XYZ file of N, CA and C in Angstrom:
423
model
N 162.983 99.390 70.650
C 161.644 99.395 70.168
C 160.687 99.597 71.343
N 159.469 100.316 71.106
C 158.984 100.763 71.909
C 157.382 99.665 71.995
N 156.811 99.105 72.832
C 156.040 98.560 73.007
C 154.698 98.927 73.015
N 153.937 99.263 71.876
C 152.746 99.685 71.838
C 151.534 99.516 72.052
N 151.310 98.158 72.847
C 150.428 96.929 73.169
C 149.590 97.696 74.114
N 148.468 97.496 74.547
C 148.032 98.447 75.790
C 147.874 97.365 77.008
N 148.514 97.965 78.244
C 148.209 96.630 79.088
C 146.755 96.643 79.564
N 146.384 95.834 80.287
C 145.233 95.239 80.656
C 145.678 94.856 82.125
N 144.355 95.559 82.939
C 145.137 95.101 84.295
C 143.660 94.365 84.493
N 143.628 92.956 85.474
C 142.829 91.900 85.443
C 141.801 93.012 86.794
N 142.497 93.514 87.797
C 141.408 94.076 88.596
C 140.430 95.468 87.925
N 141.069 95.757 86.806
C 139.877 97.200 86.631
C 139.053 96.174 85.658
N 139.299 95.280 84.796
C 138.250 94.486 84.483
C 136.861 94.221 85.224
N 137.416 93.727 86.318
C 136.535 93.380 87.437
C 135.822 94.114 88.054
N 136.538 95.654 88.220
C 135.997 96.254 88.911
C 134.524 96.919 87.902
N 135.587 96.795 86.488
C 134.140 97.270 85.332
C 133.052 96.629 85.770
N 133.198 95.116 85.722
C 132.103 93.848 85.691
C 130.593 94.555 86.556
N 131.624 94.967 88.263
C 130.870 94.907 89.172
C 129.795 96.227 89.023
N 130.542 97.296 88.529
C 129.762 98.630 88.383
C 128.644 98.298 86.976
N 128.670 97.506 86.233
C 128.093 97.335 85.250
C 126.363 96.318 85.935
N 127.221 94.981 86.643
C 125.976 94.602 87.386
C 124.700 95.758 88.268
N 125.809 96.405 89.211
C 125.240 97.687 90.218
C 124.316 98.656 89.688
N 124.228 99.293 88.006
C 123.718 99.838 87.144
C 122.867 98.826 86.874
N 122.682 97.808 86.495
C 121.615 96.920 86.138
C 120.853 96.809 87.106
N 120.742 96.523 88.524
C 120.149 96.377 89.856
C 119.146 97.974 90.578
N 120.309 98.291 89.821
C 119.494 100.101 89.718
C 118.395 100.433 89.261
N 118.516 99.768 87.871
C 117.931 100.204 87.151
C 116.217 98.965 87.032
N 116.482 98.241 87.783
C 115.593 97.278 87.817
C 115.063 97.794 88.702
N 115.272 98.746 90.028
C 114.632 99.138 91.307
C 113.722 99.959 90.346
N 114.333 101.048 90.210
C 113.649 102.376 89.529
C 112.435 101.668 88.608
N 112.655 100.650 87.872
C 111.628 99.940 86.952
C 110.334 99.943 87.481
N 110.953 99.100 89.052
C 109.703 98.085 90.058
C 109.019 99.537 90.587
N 109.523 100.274 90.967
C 109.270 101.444 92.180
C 107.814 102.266 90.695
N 108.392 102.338 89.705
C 107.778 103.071 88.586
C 106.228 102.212 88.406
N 106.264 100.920 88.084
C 105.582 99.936 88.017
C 104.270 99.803 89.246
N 105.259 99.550 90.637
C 103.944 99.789 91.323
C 103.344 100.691 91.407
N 104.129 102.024 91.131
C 103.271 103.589 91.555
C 102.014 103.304 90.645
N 102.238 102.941 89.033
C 101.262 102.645 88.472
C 100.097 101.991 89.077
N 100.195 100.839 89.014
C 99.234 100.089 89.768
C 98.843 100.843 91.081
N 99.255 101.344 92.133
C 98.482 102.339 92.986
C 97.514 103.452 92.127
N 98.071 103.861 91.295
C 97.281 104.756 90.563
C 96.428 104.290 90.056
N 96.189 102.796 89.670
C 94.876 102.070 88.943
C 94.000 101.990 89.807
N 94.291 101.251 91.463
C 93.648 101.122 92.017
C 92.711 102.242 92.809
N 93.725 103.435 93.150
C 93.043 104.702 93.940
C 92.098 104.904 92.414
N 92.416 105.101 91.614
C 91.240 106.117 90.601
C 90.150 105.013 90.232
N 89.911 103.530 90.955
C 88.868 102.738 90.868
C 88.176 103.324 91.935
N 88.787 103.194 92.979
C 88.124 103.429 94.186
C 87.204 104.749 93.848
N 88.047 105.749 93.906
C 87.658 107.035 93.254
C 86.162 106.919 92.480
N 86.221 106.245 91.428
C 85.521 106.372 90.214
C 83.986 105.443 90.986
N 84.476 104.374 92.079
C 83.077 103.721 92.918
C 82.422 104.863 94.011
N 83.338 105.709 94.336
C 82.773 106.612 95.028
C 82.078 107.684 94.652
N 82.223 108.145 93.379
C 81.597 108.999 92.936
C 79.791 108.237 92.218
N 80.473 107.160 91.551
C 79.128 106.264 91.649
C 78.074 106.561 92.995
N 78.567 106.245 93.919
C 77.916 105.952 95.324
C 77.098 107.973 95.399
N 77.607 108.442 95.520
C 77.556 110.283 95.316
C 76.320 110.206 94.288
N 76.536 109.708 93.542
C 75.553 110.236 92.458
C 74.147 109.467 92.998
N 74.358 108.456 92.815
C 72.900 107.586 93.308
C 72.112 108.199 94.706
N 73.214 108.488 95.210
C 72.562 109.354 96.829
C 71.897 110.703 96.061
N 72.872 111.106 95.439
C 71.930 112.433 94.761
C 70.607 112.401 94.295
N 70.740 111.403 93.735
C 69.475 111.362 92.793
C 68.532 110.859 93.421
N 68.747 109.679 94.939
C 67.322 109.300 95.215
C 67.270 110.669 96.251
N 67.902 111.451 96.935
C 67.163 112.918 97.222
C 66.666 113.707 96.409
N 66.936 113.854 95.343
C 66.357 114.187 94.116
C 65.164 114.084 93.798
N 65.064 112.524 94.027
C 63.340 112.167 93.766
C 62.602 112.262 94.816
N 62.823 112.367 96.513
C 62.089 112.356 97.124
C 62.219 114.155 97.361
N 62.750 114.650 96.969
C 62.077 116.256 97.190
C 61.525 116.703 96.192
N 61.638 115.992 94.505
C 60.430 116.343 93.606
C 58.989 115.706 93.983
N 58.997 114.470 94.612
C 57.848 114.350 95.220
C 57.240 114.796 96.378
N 57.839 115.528 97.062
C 57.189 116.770 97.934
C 56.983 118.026 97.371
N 57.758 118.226 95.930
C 57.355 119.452 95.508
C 55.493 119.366 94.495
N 55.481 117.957 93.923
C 54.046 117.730 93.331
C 52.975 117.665 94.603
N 53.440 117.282 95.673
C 52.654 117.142 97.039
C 51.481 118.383 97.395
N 50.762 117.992 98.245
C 49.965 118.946 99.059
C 51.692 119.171 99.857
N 51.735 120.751 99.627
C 53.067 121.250 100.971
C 52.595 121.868 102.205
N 51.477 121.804 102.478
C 51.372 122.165 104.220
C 52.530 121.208 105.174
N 53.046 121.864 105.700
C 53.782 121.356 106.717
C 53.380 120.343 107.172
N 51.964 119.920 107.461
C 51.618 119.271 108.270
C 51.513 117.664 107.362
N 51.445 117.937 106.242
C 50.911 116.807 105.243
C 52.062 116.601 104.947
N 53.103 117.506 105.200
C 54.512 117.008 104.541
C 55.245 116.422 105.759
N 55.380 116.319 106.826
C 55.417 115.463 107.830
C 54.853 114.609 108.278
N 53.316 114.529 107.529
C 52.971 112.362 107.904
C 53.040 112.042 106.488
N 52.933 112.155 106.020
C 53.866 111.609 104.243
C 55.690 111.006 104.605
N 56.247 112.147 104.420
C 57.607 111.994 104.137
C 58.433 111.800 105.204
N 58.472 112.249 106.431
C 59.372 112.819 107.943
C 59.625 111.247 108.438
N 60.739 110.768 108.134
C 60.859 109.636 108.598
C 60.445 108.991 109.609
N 60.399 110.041 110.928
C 60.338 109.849 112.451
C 58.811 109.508 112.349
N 57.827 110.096 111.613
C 56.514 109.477 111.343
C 56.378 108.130 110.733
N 57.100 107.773 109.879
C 56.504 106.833 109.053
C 55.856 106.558 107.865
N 55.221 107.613 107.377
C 54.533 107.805 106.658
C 54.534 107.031 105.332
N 53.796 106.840 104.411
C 53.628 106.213 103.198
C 54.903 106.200 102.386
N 54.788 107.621 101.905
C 55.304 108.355 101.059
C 57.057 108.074 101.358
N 57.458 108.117 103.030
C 58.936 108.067 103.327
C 59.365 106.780 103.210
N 58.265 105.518 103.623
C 58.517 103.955 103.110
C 58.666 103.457 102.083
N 57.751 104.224 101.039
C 58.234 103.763 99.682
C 59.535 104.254 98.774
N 60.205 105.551 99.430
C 61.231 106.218 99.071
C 62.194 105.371 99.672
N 62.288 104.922 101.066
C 63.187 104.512 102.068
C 63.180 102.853 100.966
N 62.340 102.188 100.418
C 63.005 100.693 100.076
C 63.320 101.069 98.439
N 63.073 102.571 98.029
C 63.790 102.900 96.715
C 65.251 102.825 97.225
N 65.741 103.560 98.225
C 67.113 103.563 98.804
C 68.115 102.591 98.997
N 67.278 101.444 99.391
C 67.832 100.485 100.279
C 68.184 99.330 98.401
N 67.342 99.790 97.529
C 67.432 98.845 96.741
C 67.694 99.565 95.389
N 68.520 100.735 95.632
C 69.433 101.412 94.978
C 71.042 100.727 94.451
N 71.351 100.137 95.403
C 72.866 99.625 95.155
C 73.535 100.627 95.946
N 73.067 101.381 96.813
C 73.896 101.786 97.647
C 74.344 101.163 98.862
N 76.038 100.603 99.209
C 75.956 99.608 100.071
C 76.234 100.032 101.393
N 75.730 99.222 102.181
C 75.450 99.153 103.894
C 74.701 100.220 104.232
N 73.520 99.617 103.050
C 72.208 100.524 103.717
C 71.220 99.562 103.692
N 70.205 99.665 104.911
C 69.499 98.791 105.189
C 68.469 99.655 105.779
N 67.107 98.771 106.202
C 65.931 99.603 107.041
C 66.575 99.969 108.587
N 67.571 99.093 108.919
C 67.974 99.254 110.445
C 69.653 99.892 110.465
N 70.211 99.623 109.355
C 71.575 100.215 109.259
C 71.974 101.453 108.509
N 72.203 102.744 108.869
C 72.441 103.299 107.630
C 71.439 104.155 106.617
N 70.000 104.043 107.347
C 68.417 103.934 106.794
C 68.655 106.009 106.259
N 68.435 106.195 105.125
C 67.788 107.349 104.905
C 66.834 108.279 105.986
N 67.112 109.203 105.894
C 66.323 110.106 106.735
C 65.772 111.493 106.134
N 64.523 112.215 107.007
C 64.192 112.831 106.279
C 63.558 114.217 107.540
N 63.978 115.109 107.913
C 63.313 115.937 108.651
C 62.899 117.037 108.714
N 61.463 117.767 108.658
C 60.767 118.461 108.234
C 60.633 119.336 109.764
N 61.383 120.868 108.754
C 60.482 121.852 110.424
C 60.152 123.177 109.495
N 58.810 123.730 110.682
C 58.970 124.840 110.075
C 57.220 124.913 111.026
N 57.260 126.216 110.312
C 55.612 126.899 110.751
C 54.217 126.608 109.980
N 53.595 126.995 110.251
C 52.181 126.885 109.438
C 52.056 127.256 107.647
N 53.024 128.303 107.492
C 53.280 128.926 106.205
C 54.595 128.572 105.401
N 55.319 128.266 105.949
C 56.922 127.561 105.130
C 57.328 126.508 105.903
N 58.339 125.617 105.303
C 58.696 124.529 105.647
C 59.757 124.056 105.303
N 60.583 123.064 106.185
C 62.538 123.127 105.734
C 62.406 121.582 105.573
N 62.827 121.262 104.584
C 62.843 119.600 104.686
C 64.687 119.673 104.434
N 64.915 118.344 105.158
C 66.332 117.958 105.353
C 66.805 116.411 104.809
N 67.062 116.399 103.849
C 67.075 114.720 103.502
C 68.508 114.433 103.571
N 68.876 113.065 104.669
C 70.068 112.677 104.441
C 69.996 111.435 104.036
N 70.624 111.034 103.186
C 71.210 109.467 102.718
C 72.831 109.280 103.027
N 73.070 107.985 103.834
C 74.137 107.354 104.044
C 74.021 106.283 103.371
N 75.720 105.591 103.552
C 76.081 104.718 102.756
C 77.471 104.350 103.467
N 78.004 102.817 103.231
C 79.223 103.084 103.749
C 80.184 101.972 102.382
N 80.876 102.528 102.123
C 81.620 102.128 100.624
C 82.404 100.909 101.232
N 82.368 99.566 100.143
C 83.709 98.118 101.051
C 84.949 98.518 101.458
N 85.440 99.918 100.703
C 86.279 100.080 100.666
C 86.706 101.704 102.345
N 86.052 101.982 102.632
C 86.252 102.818 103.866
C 86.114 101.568 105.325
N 86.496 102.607 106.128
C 87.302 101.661 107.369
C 85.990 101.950 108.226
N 85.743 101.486 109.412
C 84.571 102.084 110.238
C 84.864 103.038 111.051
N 83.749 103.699 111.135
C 83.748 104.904 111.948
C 83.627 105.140 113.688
């Protein structure tokens, strides 16, 4: 009679066990590795999404201080003690604490301050407006 039983050997058991754990450990990496990429991706497209905030608000208060040189007397000359920062003028102080009290951060009258510089001749005139800002999230320069 022929023995039809199937044997069972105790080490390929084992060896199943271990390849079965090794696949589980695998598969838990790939999980974690998947998981954080996510979360990097939440965090960069916050950052992202505060920076473009920051972009826009800079836009717009240059925005308003070159529509108010465009309602202005534009002689060169009136548009440099008005607006030209390096003067002082009215017109660049009251724009300069619109700036500062924008929500744009690490800007201050002494840090970071808006600027504004006007050249040109008797008949045309170049105005240059810069606004800085420095985001919590950038390193220093």
């Amino acid at each position: 009679m022929i023995n039809t039983t199937p044997r069972h050997h105790r080490g390929t058991q084992k060896t199943q066990a271990g390849v079965m754990l090794l696949e589980a450990l695998v598969a838990i990496l790939i999980f974690s590795v998947g998981i954080l990429g996510i979360v990097k991706l939440q965090a960069t497209s916050i950052q992202q999404s505060s920076a473009a905030e920051y972009r826009t608000i800079a836009s717009m208060m240059a925005n308003d201080v070159i529509s108010q040189m465009w309602v202005s007397d534009k002689t060169p000359a009136t548009l440099k003690t008005n607006f030209e920062s390096a003067g002082g003028g009215t017109a660049y102080t009251q724009w300069q604490s619109q700036v500062i009290a924008s929500g744009l951060p690490g800007v201050s009258a002494t840090q970071n301050a808006p600027t504004i510089a006007i050249t040109g001749g008797t008949a045309s005139s170049q105005a240059v407006v810069t606004v800085f800002w420095k985001a919590p999230f950038e390193a220093d320069v």
